[in-house]
Amino acid sequence: MRVDIQSLGTYNRLAQEGAEHAAASLTQMTGIETYVDVTNVTLMSKRDVEDVFGGTEFVGVQIGLGGGLSGETALAFDRESAASIVDVLVPGASTDEDGSFDEMARSGINEIGNIMMGGFVDGWADYLGASVDMTPPNYVERVGTDVLPDGALDHAEEEHVFVFESQMTAVDQEIDAYIYMLPEYGAFADMLAASDDHDDAIPMDKLTVFDEMTRQGAQRAAENVSSMTGIETDVDVSRLSFVPIEDVPNTARDEVYVGTVMEFTGTPGGYLAILFDEPSARTIVDATVPMELDDPLGEMGESAIEELGNIMTSGFIDGWANVLQTSIDHTPPELVHDLGTAILSPIAGRLGQSQEYAFLMDSTVVTPEGEFNCELYAIPDEQKLKEALDSLLVERRDQLEADQESLF
């Protein structure tokens, strides 16, 4: 099946607008000014979803959808954010002996969840020209993916699922809210389907393979880190997201990074950013520079980061080249030391001259003891990505899947 990129973009925009309506409802009901930080649609395997959710303790509501749009949704707050919301909505509420919210608090969360999710789906109903039915909200206090409705990840057991994710953040308080929508896979795939001769279409089955290629590339980059530093590393999260090109910078956390950016050419073409937060960069410098430095992030330290970025780049890109049976050249990595948004903004600006949306491949390399955290952002040129996927033969896809199984 081939997916129409413009249709995918339309549904992403509907999710963004829906999240903005939900954020406005939260602001109106609580007086806490809230905005939508980022909205994306991600194609995930069950493992990817579990990686993203991790062990976070969520409080929220589950709501099923039917009619013009079928699937499952969840509005989730981390526990601290939920407590802040409850304090405003239901001042007399408290927690039970086991730490869970009492009936008054649960009622308040249900009420705001129902209103926020109603705002989220209204735009979809208008666009589809059909009513979207919502089940009554089901209050949940759960950890990780258990916050999602039962059965939401059934399709992801063997294949991938579409996950619409919107993050809302309060302006002056430490409050975050998340909307997750998992449309019923078959029906939504039909909504996205494009004819085989459609110029602006991506083959879905091969796109999922490219997702696995990215995880494998990140794994090789992590192995190169371990070889160079002696620190055990692994890939914690790897996912493929579809976002408006102007939202690419917002996918980075709001902190300062040290790392490298390079452009790769051929099939596919695009950019790769390898970014360490500053504490992680200092750890890397300590592990690779055989002397104590007054300033670990000075000239010598930055040189060490630049060298490691080059080695990680080779590991990441080589995996793609092997599967695609093509040569992928890249420019020398450019050292960067700035806010994540400032680093990704020029990349988005260059790609934005020829495309409206981006397939963003985001991987996180971590260590078991938490010595450092490294973010990898691969952002291919849309047309070059399409050419790469069109050239990906079935036998090479099968070999990749066999290689992937040997890694995990």
mmCIF file of C-alpha atoms in Angstrom:
data_model
loop_
_atom_site.group_PDB
_atom_site.id
_atom_site.type_symbol
_atom_site.label_atom_id
_atom_site.label_comp_id
_atom_site.label_asym_id
_atom_site.label_seq_id
_atom_site.Cartn_x
_atom_site.Cartn_y
_atom_site.Cartn_z
ATOM 1 C CA MET A 1 0.000 0.000 0.000
ATOM 2 C CA ARG A 2 1.181 3.519 -0.829
ATOM 3 C CA VAL A 3 0.445 6.436 1.480
ATOM 4 C CA ASP A 4 -0.461 9.896 0.234
ATOM 5 C CA ILE A 5 1.853 12.334 2.015
ATOM 6 C CA GLN A 6 -0.537 15.246 1.606
ATOM 7 C CA SER A 7 -3.343 13.257 3.242
ATOM 8 C CA LEU A 8 -1.032 12.339 6.098
ATOM 9 C CA GLY A 9 -0.201 16.012 6.430
ATOM 10 C CA THR A 10 -3.874 16.935 6.520
ATOM 11 C CA TYR A 11 -4.568 14.522 9.366
ATOM 12 C CA ASN A 12 -1.521 15.758 11.241
ATOM 13 C CA ARG A 13 -2.880 19.284 10.944
ATOM 14 C CA LEU A 14 -6.290 18.123 12.186
ATOM 15 C CA ALA A 15 -4.593 16.594 15.230
ATOM 16 C CA GLN A 16 -2.676 19.826 15.837
ATOM 17 C CA GLU A 17 -5.841 21.908 15.640
ATOM 18 C CA GLY A 18 -7.677 19.427 17.843
ATOM 19 C CA ALA A 19 -4.926 19.618 20.442
ATOM 20 C CA GLU A 20 -5.136 23.416 20.361
ATOM 21 C CA HIS A 21 -8.885 23.212 21.082
ATOM 22 C CA ALA A 22 -8.146 20.784 23.934
ATOM 23 C CA ALA A 23 -5.496 23.126 25.359
ATOM 24 C CA ALA A 24 -7.944 26.046 25.155
ATOM 25 C CA SER A 25 -10.499 24.001 27.104
ATOM 26 C CA LEU A 26 -7.908 23.227 29.774
ATOM 27 C CA THR A 27 -7.050 26.912 30.026
ATOM 28 C CA GLN A 28 -10.707 27.941 30.249
ATOM 29 C CA MET A 29 -11.578 25.399 32.940
ATOM 30 C CA THR A 30 -8.513 25.883 35.149
ATOM 31 C CA GLY A 31 -7.184 29.353 34.371
ATOM 32 C CA ILE A 32 -3.809 27.730 33.649
ATOM 33 C CA GLU A 33 -2.561 29.079 30.334
ATOM 34 C CA THR A 34 -1.607 26.118 28.170
ATOM 35 C CA TYR A 35 -0.197 25.772 24.672
ATOM 36 C CA VAL A 36 0.505 22.882 22.292
ATOM 37 C CA ASP A 37 4.210 22.150 22.250
ATOM 38 C CA VAL A 38 4.346 19.656 19.379
ATOM 39 C CA THR A 39 2.034 17.307 17.480
ATOM 40 C CA ASN A 40 3.226 14.451 15.324
ATOM 41 C CA VAL A 41 2.024 11.233 13.796
ATOM 42 C CA THR A 42 4.370 8.339 14.388
ATOM 43 C CA LEU A 43 4.519 4.906 12.841
ATOM 44 C CA MET A 44 5.504 2.640 15.733
ATOM 45 C CA SER A 45 6.013 -0.993 16.555
ATOM 46 C CA LYS A 46 4.868 -2.245 19.955
ATOM 47 C CA ARG A 47 8.468 -2.044 21.151
ATOM 48 C CA ASP A 48 8.719 1.586 20.010
ATOM 49 C CA VAL A 49 5.563 2.525 21.929
ATOM 50 C CA GLU A 50 6.823 0.821 25.074
ATOM 51 C CA ASP A 51 10.152 2.655 24.747
ATOM 52 C CA VAL A 52 8.464 6.045 24.424
ATOM 53 C CA PHE A 53 6.097 5.544 27.364
ATOM 54 C CA GLY A 54 8.748 3.965 29.594
ATOM 55 C CA GLY A 55 7.805 3.651 33.240
ATOM 56 C CA THR A 56 6.025 6.988 33.593
ATOM 57 C CA GLU A 57 3.077 6.957 35.994
ATOM 58 C CA PHE A 58 0.065 8.493 34.246
ATOM 59 C CA VAL A 59 -3.319 9.742 35.412
ATOM 60 C CA GLY A 60 -5.986 10.337 32.795
ATOM 61 C CA VAL A 61 -8.928 9.066 30.804
ATOM 62 C CA GLN A 62 -9.433 6.594 27.988
ATOM 63 C CA ILE A 63 -12.069 7.283 25.335
ATOM 64 C CA GLY A 64 -13.011 5.093 22.407
ATOM 65 C CA LEU A 65 -13.981 6.535 19.024
ATOM 66 C CA GLY A 66 -16.469 5.261 16.453
ATOM 67 C CA GLY A 67 -18.464 6.421 13.477
ATOM 68 C CA GLY A 68 -16.472 8.556 11.043
ATOM 69 C CA LEU A 69 -13.251 7.911 12.938
ATOM 70 C CA SER A 70 -12.704 4.640 14.769
ATOM 71 C CA GLY A 71 -9.931 3.948 17.237
ATOM 72 C CA GLU A 72 -8.775 4.617 20.771
ATOM 73 C CA THR A 73 -7.628 7.755 22.557
ATOM 74 C CA ALA A 74 -6.104 8.646 25.888
ATOM 75 C CA LEU A 75 -5.603 11.963 27.658
ATOM 76 C CA ALA A 76 -2.742 11.532 30.110
ATOM 77 C CA PHE A 77 -1.093 13.673 32.777
ATOM 78 C CA ASP A 78 1.950 12.682 34.749
ATOM 79 C CA ARG A 79 0.977 12.334 38.418
ATOM 80 C CA GLU A 80 2.401 15.702 39.499
ATOM 81 C CA SER A 81 0.589 17.529 36.698
ATOM 82 C CA ALA A 82 -2.654 15.716 37.516
ATOM 83 C CA ALA A 83 -2.328 16.772 41.156
ATOM 84 C CA SER A 84 -1.946 20.418 40.094
ATOM 85 C CA ILE A 85 -5.032 20.174 37.851
ATOM 86 C CA VAL A 86 -7.080 18.556 40.623
ATOM 87 C CA ASP A 87 -6.058 21.272 43.107
ATOM 88 C CA VAL A 88 -7.629 23.854 40.809
ATOM 89 C CA LEU A 89 -10.675 21.893 39.635
ATOM 90 C CA VAL A 90 -11.621 20.169 42.870
ATOM 91 C CA PRO A 91 -9.988 22.022 45.806
ATOM 92 C CA GLY A 92 -11.447 19.648 48.386
ATOM 93 C CA ALA A 93 -10.198 16.481 46.728
ATOM 94 C CA SER A 94 -7.569 14.283 48.325
ATOM 95 C CA THR A 95 -5.762 10.991 47.843
ATOM 96 C CA ASP A 96 -6.676 7.628 49.298
ATOM 97 C CA GLU A 97 -4.438 5.649 51.645
ATOM 98 C CA ASP A 98 -2.724 3.914 48.704
ATOM 99 C CA GLY A 99 -1.890 7.284 47.119
ATOM 100 C CA SER A 100 -4.554 7.139 44.404
ATOM 101 C CA PHE A 101 -6.925 10.055 43.838
ATOM 102 C CA ASP A 102 -10.270 9.980 45.632
ATOM 103 C CA GLU A 103 -13.666 9.925 43.944
ATOM 104 C CA MET A 104 -13.948 13.728 43.763
ATOM 105 C CA ALA A 105 -10.576 13.997 42.067
ATOM 106 C CA ARG A 106 -11.383 11.200 39.620
ATOM 107 C CA SER A 107 -14.669 12.905 38.751
ATOM 108 C CA GLY A 108 -12.805 16.147 38.021
ATOM 109 C CA ILE A 109 -10.302 14.385 35.749
ATOM 110 C CA ASN A 110 -13.148 12.617 33.947
ATOM 111 C CA GLU A 111 -14.968 15.886 33.375
ATOM 112 C CA ILE A 112 -12.008 17.774 31.977
ATOM 113 C CA GLY A 113 -10.967 14.751 29.932
ATOM 114 C CA ASN A 114 -14.377 14.498 28.307
ATOM 115 C CA ILE A 115 -14.427 18.191 27.413
ATOM 116 C CA MET A 116 -10.833 18.292 26.146
ATOM 117 C CA MET A 117 -11.234 15.187 23.998
ATOM 118 C CA GLY A 118 -14.522 16.503 22.625
ATOM 119 C CA GLY A 119 -12.621 19.548 21.378
ATOM 120 C CA PHE A 120 -9.932 17.299 19.957
ATOM 121 C CA VAL A 121 -12.250 15.241 17.721
ATOM 122 C CA ASP A 122 -14.646 18.004 16.581
ATOM 123 C CA GLY A 123 -12.364 19.100 13.741
ATOM 124 C CA TRP A 124 -12.033 15.537 12.497
ATOM 125 C CA ALA A 125 -15.811 15.187 12.331
ATOM 126 C CA ASP A 126 -16.129 18.433 10.378
ATOM 127 C CA TYR A 127 -13.432 17.415 7.900
ATOM 128 C CA LEU A 128 -14.751 13.886 7.403
ATOM 129 C CA GLY A 129 -18.333 15.086 7.119
ATOM 130 C CA ALA A 130 -19.435 12.391 9.558
ATOM 131 C CA SER A 131 -20.159 12.265 13.257
ATOM 132 C CA VAL A 132 -17.467 10.861 15.536
ATOM 133 C CA ASP A 133 -18.925 8.971 18.479
ATOM 134 C CA MET A 134 -17.121 8.999 21.837
ATOM 135 C CA THR A 135 -17.487 6.463 24.619
ATOM 136 C CA PRO A 136 -17.846 7.787 28.195
ATOM 137 C CA PRO A 137 -14.418 8.584 29.685
ATOM 138 C CA ASN A 138 -12.788 5.755 31.599
ATOM 139 C CA TYR A 139 -10.603 7.066 34.439
ATOM 140 C CA VAL A 140 -7.189 5.380 34.755
ATOM 141 C CA GLU A 141 -4.112 5.568 36.962
ATOM 142 C CA ARG A 142 -1.536 3.404 35.214
ATOM 143 C CA VAL A 143 2.131 3.078 34.321
ATOM 144 C CA GLY A 144 3.587 3.253 30.802
ATOM 145 C CA THR A 145 1.550 1.868 27.906
ATOM 146 C CA ASP A 146 -1.103 0.581 30.316
ATOM 147 C CA VAL A 147 -2.594 4.082 30.161
ATOM 148 C CA LEU A 148 -3.730 3.208 26.630
ATOM 149 C CA PRO A 149 -7.045 1.376 26.220
ATOM 150 C CA ASP A 150 -6.951 -2.414 26.172
ATOM 151 C CA GLY A 151 -6.416 -3.694 22.650
ATOM 152 C CA ALA A 152 -5.034 -0.394 21.322
ATOM 153 C CA LEU A 153 -1.697 -2.011 20.516
ATOM 154 C CA ASP A 154 -3.000 -5.317 19.175
ATOM 155 C CA HIS A 155 -2.014 -4.483 15.606
ATOM 156 C CA ALA A 156 1.471 -3.445 16.769
ATOM 157 C CA GLU A 157 2.201 -6.965 17.996
ATOM 158 C CA GLU A 158 3.092 -8.003 14.448
ATOM 159 C CA GLU A 159 3.255 -4.763 12.475
ATOM 160 C CA HIS A 160 3.283 -1.028 13.145
ATOM 161 C CA VAL A 161 0.530 1.313 14.305
ATOM 162 C CA PHE A 162 -0.140 4.992 13.705
ATOM 163 C CA VAL A 163 0.104 7.037 16.896
ATOM 164 C CA PHE A 164 -0.961 10.691 16.948
ATOM 165 C CA GLU A 165 0.788 12.352 19.860
ATOM 166 C CA SER A 166 0.238 15.908 21.095
ATOM 167 C CA GLN A 167 2.046 17.418 24.057
ATOM 168 C CA MET A 168 0.513 20.403 25.852
ATOM 169 C CA THR A 169 2.522 22.484 28.284
ATOM 170 C CA ALA A 170 1.521 25.159 30.804
ATOM 171 C CA VAL A 171 3.152 28.557 30.362
ATOM 172 C CA ASP A 172 4.030 29.362 33.980
ATOM 173 C CA GLN A 173 3.714 25.996 35.742
ATOM 174 C CA GLU A 174 5.294 22.548 35.548
ATOM 175 C CA ILE A 175 2.241 20.947 33.978
ATOM 176 C CA ASP A 176 2.289 18.676 30.932
ATOM 177 C CA ALA A 177 -0.608 16.872 29.275
ATOM 178 C CA TYR A 178 -0.529 14.365 26.436
ATOM 179 C CA ILE A 179 -3.142 13.259 23.934
ATOM 180 C CA TYR A 180 -2.598 9.910 22.243
ATOM 181 C CA MET A 181 -4.840 8.770 19.438
ATOM 182 C CA LEU A 182 -4.450 5.358 17.817
ATOM 183 C CA PRO A 183 -6.867 5.146 14.868
ATOM 184 C CA GLU A 184 -8.049 1.703 13.821
ATOM 185 C CA TYR A 185 -5.223 0.666 11.490
ATOM 186 C CA GLY A 186 -7.134 -0.792 8.533
ATOM 187 C CA ALA A 187 -9.679 2.002 8.252
ATOM 188 C CA PHE A 188 -7.061 4.722 8.663
ATOM 189 C CA ALA A 189 -4.738 3.084 6.131
ATOM 190 C CA ASP A 190 -7.615 3.178 3.647
ATOM 191 C CA MET A 191 -8.036 6.887 4.341
ATOM 192 C CA LEU A 192 -4.360 7.444 3.507
ATOM 193 C CA ALA A 193 -4.168 5.142 0.491
ATOM 194 C CA ALA A 194 -2.876 6.565 -2.795
ATOM 195 C CA SER A 195 -2.833 5.030 -6.246
ATOM 196 C CA ASP A 196 0.373 3.329 -7.388
ATOM 197 C CA ASP A 197 1.085 6.053 -9.950
ATOM 198 C CA HIS A 198 0.568 8.893 -7.448
ATOM 199 C CA ASP A 199 3.668 11.108 -7.533
ATOM 200 C CA ASP A 200 3.381 12.133 -3.884
ATOM 201 C CA ALA A 201 3.130 8.705 -2.263
ATOM 202 C CA ILE A 202 5.296 6.559 -0.006
ATOM 203 C CA PRO A 203 5.156 2.729 0.090
ATOM 204 C CA MET A 204 3.966 1.897 3.609
ATOM 205 C CA ASP A 205 5.563 -1.531 3.986
ATOM 206 C CA LYS A 206 8.950 -0.184 2.971
ATOM 207 C CA LEU A 207 8.563 2.822 5.252
ATOM 208 C CA THR A 208 8.301 0.479 8.231
ATOM 209 C CA VAL A 209 11.474 -1.224 7.033
ATOM 210 C CA PHE A 210 13.213 2.150 6.890
ATOM 211 C CA ASP A 211 12.135 2.649 10.481
ATOM 212 C CA GLU A 212 13.929 -0.584 11.388
ATOM 213 C CA MET A 213 16.953 0.546 9.369
ATOM 214 C CA THR A 214 17.096 3.660 11.518
ATOM 215 C CA ARG A 215 17.024 1.623 14.723
ATOM 216 C CA GLN A 216 19.779 -0.591 13.361
ATOM 217 C CA GLY A 217 21.840 2.445 12.360
ATOM 218 C CA ALA A 218 21.403 3.915 15.839
ATOM 219 C CA GLN A 219 22.464 0.579 17.317
ATOM 220 C CA ARG A 220 25.674 0.634 15.274
ATOM 221 C CA ALA A 221 26.323 4.217 16.313
ATOM 222 C CA ALA A 222 25.872 3.160 19.956
ATOM 223 C CA GLU A 223 28.336 0.312 19.477
ATOM 224 C CA ASN A 224 30.876 2.781 18.096
ATOM 225 C CA VAL A 225 30.427 4.927 21.209
ATOM 226 C CA SER A 226 31.100 1.895 23.398
ATOM 227 C CA SER A 227 34.218 0.978 21.420
ATOM 228 C CA MET A 228 35.654 4.475 21.653
ATOM 229 C CA THR A 229 34.772 5.280 25.280
ATOM 230 C CA GLY A 230 34.557 1.889 26.989
ATOM 231 C CA ILE A 231 31.094 2.860 28.270
ATOM 232 C CA GLU A 232 28.293 0.371 27.641
ATOM 233 C CA THR A 233 25.499 1.911 25.568
ATOM 234 C CA ASP A 234 22.181 0.927 24.061
ATOM 235 C CA VAL A 235 19.361 2.432 21.986
ATOM 236 C CA ASP A 236 16.557 3.422 24.332
ATOM 237 C CA VAL A 237 14.063 4.958 21.902
ATOM 238 C CA SER A 238 13.919 4.903 18.101
ATOM 239 C CA ARG A 239 10.896 6.122 16.199
ATOM 240 C CA LEU A 240 9.810 7.534 12.883
ATOM 241 C CA SER A 241 7.599 10.616 13.084
ATOM 242 C CA PHE A 242 5.852 12.714 10.467
ATOM 243 C CA VAL A 243 5.743 16.429 11.318
ATOM 244 C CA PRO A 244 5.290 19.773 9.553
ATOM 245 C CA ILE A 245 8.761 20.965 8.594
ATOM 246 C CA GLU A 246 8.412 24.085 10.752
ATOM 247 C CA ASP A 247 7.835 21.893 13.838
ATOM 248 C CA VAL A 248 11.082 19.946 13.467
ATOM 249 C CA PRO A 249 13.044 22.266 15.830
ATOM 250 C CA ASN A 250 10.380 21.809 18.549
ATOM 251 C CA THR A 251 11.079 18.082 18.728
ATOM 252 C CA ALA A 252 14.352 18.769 20.546
ATOM 253 C CA ARG A 253 14.273 19.313 24.292
ATOM 254 C CA ASP A 254 14.654 22.877 25.545
ATOM 255 C CA GLU A 255 18.273 22.619 26.622
ATOM 256 C CA VAL A 256 21.812 23.212 25.382
ATOM 257 C CA TYR A 257 23.506 20.469 23.358
ATOM 258 C CA VAL A 258 27.008 19.800 22.094
ATOM 259 C CA GLY A 259 27.390 17.643 19.029
ATOM 260 C CA THR A 260 27.708 17.490 15.271
ATOM 261 C CA VAL A 261 25.537 18.092 12.234
ATOM 262 C CA MET A 262 26.302 16.780 8.779
ATOM 263 C CA GLU A 263 24.581 16.596 5.421
ATOM 264 C CA PHE A 264 24.413 13.273 3.593
ATOM 265 C CA THR A 265 23.968 13.009 -0.152
ATOM 266 C CA GLY A 266 22.917 10.317 -2.567
ATOM 267 C CA THR A 267 19.871 8.134 -1.966
ATOM 268 C CA PRO A 268 18.613 9.116 0.508
ATOM 269 C CA GLY A 269 19.874 12.639 1.117
ATOM 270 C CA GLY A 270 19.260 14.814 4.137
ATOM 271 C CA TYR A 271 20.796 15.661 7.486
ATOM 272 C CA LEU A 272 21.954 13.885 10.614
ATOM 273 C CA ALA A 273 22.373 15.632 13.968
ATOM 274 C CA ILE A 274 24.092 13.843 16.864
ATOM 275 C CA LEU A 275 23.541 15.804 20.056
ATOM 276 C CA PHE A 276 24.783 15.330 23.637
ATOM 277 C CA ASP A 277 23.415 17.438 26.473
ATOM 278 C CA GLU A 278 26.250 19.309 28.209
ATOM 279 C CA PRO A 279 26.652 16.912 31.207
ATOM 280 C CA SER A 280 26.798 13.982 28.770
ATOM 281 C CA ALA A 281 29.342 15.803 26.607
ATOM 282 C CA ARG A 282 31.586 16.281 29.649
ATOM 283 C CA THR A 283 31.331 12.563 30.404
ATOM 284 C CA ILE A 284 32.354 11.735 26.838
ATOM 285 C CA VAL A 285 35.320 14.095 26.985
ATOM 286 C CA ASP A 286 36.487 12.608 30.305
ATOM 287 C CA ALA A 287 36.327 9.119 28.781
ATOM 288 C CA THR A 288 38.187 9.962 25.565
ATOM 289 C CA VAL A 289 40.745 12.653 26.432
ATOM 290 C CA PRO A 290 43.764 11.200 28.319
ATOM 291 C CA MET A 291 44.284 14.248 30.530
ATOM 292 C CA GLU A 292 42.350 16.438 32.902
ATOM 293 C CA LEU A 293 41.002 19.553 31.236
ATOM 294 C CA ASP A 294 40.223 22.846 32.944
ATOM 295 C CA ASP A 295 37.285 23.235 30.583
ATOM 296 C CA PRO A 296 35.960 19.878 29.258
ATOM 297 C CA LEU A 297 33.919 21.751 26.674
ATOM 298 C CA GLY A 298 36.822 23.897 25.500
ATOM 299 C CA GLU A 299 38.692 23.482 22.233
ATOM 300 C CA MET A 300 40.186 20.067 23.025
ATOM 301 C CA GLY A 301 36.934 18.719 24.405
ATOM 302 C CA GLU A 302 34.962 19.930 21.415
ATOM 303 C CA SER A 303 37.518 18.248 19.153
ATOM 304 C CA ALA A 304 36.858 14.954 20.952
ATOM 305 C CA ILE A 305 33.094 15.390 20.514
ATOM 306 C CA GLU A 306 33.628 16.160 16.836
ATOM 307 C CA GLU A 307 35.699 13.001 16.351
ATOM 308 C CA LEU A 308 33.121 10.853 18.118
ATOM 309 C CA GLY A 309 30.358 12.419 16.016
ATOM 310 C CA ASN A 310 32.244 11.446 12.874
ATOM 311 C CA ILE A 311 32.598 7.841 14.052
ATOM 312 C CA MET A 312 28.931 7.625 15.052
ATOM 313 C CA THR A 313 27.899 9.110 11.705
ATOM 314 C CA SER A 314 29.816 6.424 9.831
ATOM 315 C CA GLY A 315 28.145 3.670 11.856
ATOM 316 C CA PHE A 316 24.693 5.157 11.343
ATOM 317 C CA ILE A 317 24.994 5.805 7.609
ATOM 318 C CA ASP A 318 26.806 2.556 6.772
ATOM 319 C CA GLY A 319 23.777 0.555 7.879
ATOM 320 C CA TRP A 320 21.549 2.440 5.447
ATOM 321 C CA ALA A 321 24.041 2.086 2.588
ATOM 322 C CA ASN A 322 24.373 -1.668 3.108
ATOM 323 C CA VAL A 323 20.633 -2.301 2.967
ATOM 324 C CA LEU A 324 19.987 0.089 0.083
ATOM 325 C CA GLN A 325 23.079 -1.171 -1.766
ATOM 326 C CA THR A 326 24.089 2.365 -2.555
ATOM 327 C CA SER A 327 26.782 4.770 -1.600
ATOM 328 C CA ILE A 328 25.879 7.569 0.826
ATOM 329 C CA ASP A 329 28.403 10.387 1.033
ATOM 330 C CA HIS A 330 28.374 13.002 3.745
ATOM 331 C CA THR A 331 29.984 16.309 4.493
ATOM 332 C CA PRO A 332 32.485 16.576 7.367
ATOM 333 C CA PRO A 333 30.488 16.849 10.614
ATOM 334 C CA GLU A 334 30.081 20.434 11.766
ATOM 335 C CA LEU A 335 30.498 21.039 15.488
ATOM 336 C CA VAL A 336 27.474 22.667 17.153
ATOM 337 C CA HIS A 337 27.002 23.986 20.698
ATOM 338 C CA ASP A 338 23.626 25.643 21.181
ATOM 339 C CA LEU A 339 20.003 25.132 22.149
ATOM 340 C CA GLY A 340 18.438 22.131 20.431
ATOM 341 C CA THR A 341 15.870 24.302 18.644
ATOM 342 C CA ALA A 342 18.614 26.592 17.335
ATOM 343 C CA ILE A 343 20.570 23.594 16.005
ATOM 344 C CA LEU A 344 17.624 22.030 14.167
ATOM 345 C CA SER A 345 16.152 25.312 12.837
ATOM 346 C CA PRO A 346 18.671 25.778 9.971
ATOM 347 C CA ILE A 347 18.093 22.166 8.866
ATOM 348 C CA ALA A 348 14.333 22.718 8.803
ATOM 349 C CA GLY A 349 14.870 25.962 6.893
ATOM 350 C CA ARG A 350 16.933 24.295 4.163
ATOM 351 C CA LEU A 351 14.582 21.354 3.699
ATOM 352 C CA GLY A 352 11.571 23.634 3.962
ATOM 353 C CA GLN A 353 12.497 25.226 0.636
ATOM 354 C CA SER A 354 11.308 22.077 -1.152
ATOM 355 C CA GLN A 355 8.946 20.233 1.225
ATOM 356 C CA GLU A 356 6.139 20.970 3.695
ATOM 357 C CA TYR A 357 6.592 17.952 5.954
ATOM 358 C CA ALA A 358 9.430 15.817 7.240
ATOM 359 C CA PHE A 359 9.873 12.194 8.200
ATOM 360 C CA LEU A 360 11.913 12.650 11.359
ATOM 361 C CA MET A 361 13.888 9.663 12.628
ATOM 362 C CA ASP A 362 14.634 10.199 16.299
ATOM 363 C CA SER A 363 16.794 7.787 18.294
ATOM 364 C CA THR A 364 18.154 8.025 21.829
ATOM 365 C CA VAL A 365 21.394 6.350 22.900
ATOM 366 C CA VAL A 366 21.733 5.886 26.655
ATOM 367 C CA THR A 367 23.842 4.044 29.206
ATOM 368 C CA PRO A 368 22.526 1.665 31.885
ATOM 369 C CA GLU A 369 23.898 3.813 34.703
ATOM 370 C CA GLY A 370 22.797 7.097 33.149
ATOM 371 C CA GLU A 371 26.284 8.447 32.448
ATOM 372 C CA PHE A 372 25.091 10.185 29.336
ATOM 373 C CA ASN A 373 22.227 10.691 26.913
ATOM 374 C CA CYS A 374 22.627 11.203 23.161
ATOM 375 C CA GLU A 375 19.910 12.229 20.708
ATOM 376 C CA LEU A 376 20.188 11.322 17.014
ATOM 377 C CA TYR A 377 17.974 13.153 14.522
ATOM 378 C CA ALA A 378 17.971 11.889 10.935
ATOM 379 C CA ILE A 379 15.907 14.103 8.629
ATOM 380 C CA PRO A 380 15.915 12.863 5.033
ATOM 381 C CA ASP A 381 15.020 14.839 1.962
ATOM 382 C CA GLU A 382 11.459 13.782 1.144
ATOM 383 C CA GLN A 383 12.026 13.136 -2.579
ATOM 384 C CA LYS A 384 15.286 11.283 -1.942
ATOM 385 C CA LEU A 385 13.569 9.170 0.700
ATOM 386 C CA LYS A 386 10.857 8.228 -1.774
ATOM 387 C CA GLU A 387 13.500 7.204 -4.314
ATOM 388 C CA ALA A 388 15.290 5.121 -1.686
ATOM 389 C CA LEU A 389 12.119 3.325 -0.673
ATOM 390 C CA ASP A 390 11.146 2.680 -4.295
ATOM 391 C CA SER A 391 14.531 1.021 -4.860
ATOM 392 C CA LEU A 392 14.348 -1.139 -1.728
ATOM 393 C CA LEU A 393 13.865 -4.685 -2.985
ATOM 394 C CA VAL A 394 11.920 -7.296 -1.050
ATOM 395 C CA GLU A 395 14.935 -9.572 -0.590
ATOM 396 C CA ARG A 396 16.942 -6.738 0.950
ATOM 397 C CA ARG A 397 14.000 -5.943 3.236
ATOM 398 C CA ASP A 398 13.858 -9.580 4.374
ATOM 399 C CA GLN A 399 17.597 -9.582 5.057
ATOM 400 C CA LEU A 400 17.265 -6.440 7.154
ATOM 401 C CA GLU A 401 14.519 -8.029 9.219
ATOM 402 C CA ALA A 402 16.757 -11.066 9.801
ATOM 403 C CA ASP A 403 19.637 -8.798 10.844
ATOM 404 C CA GLN A 404 17.308 -6.872 13.136
ATOM 405 C CA GLU A 405 16.194 -10.041 14.922
ATOM 406 C CA SER A 406 19.835 -10.914 15.596
ATOM 407 C CA LEU A 407 20.355 -7.558 17.307
ATOM 408 C CA PHE A 408 17.539 -7.883 19.821
#
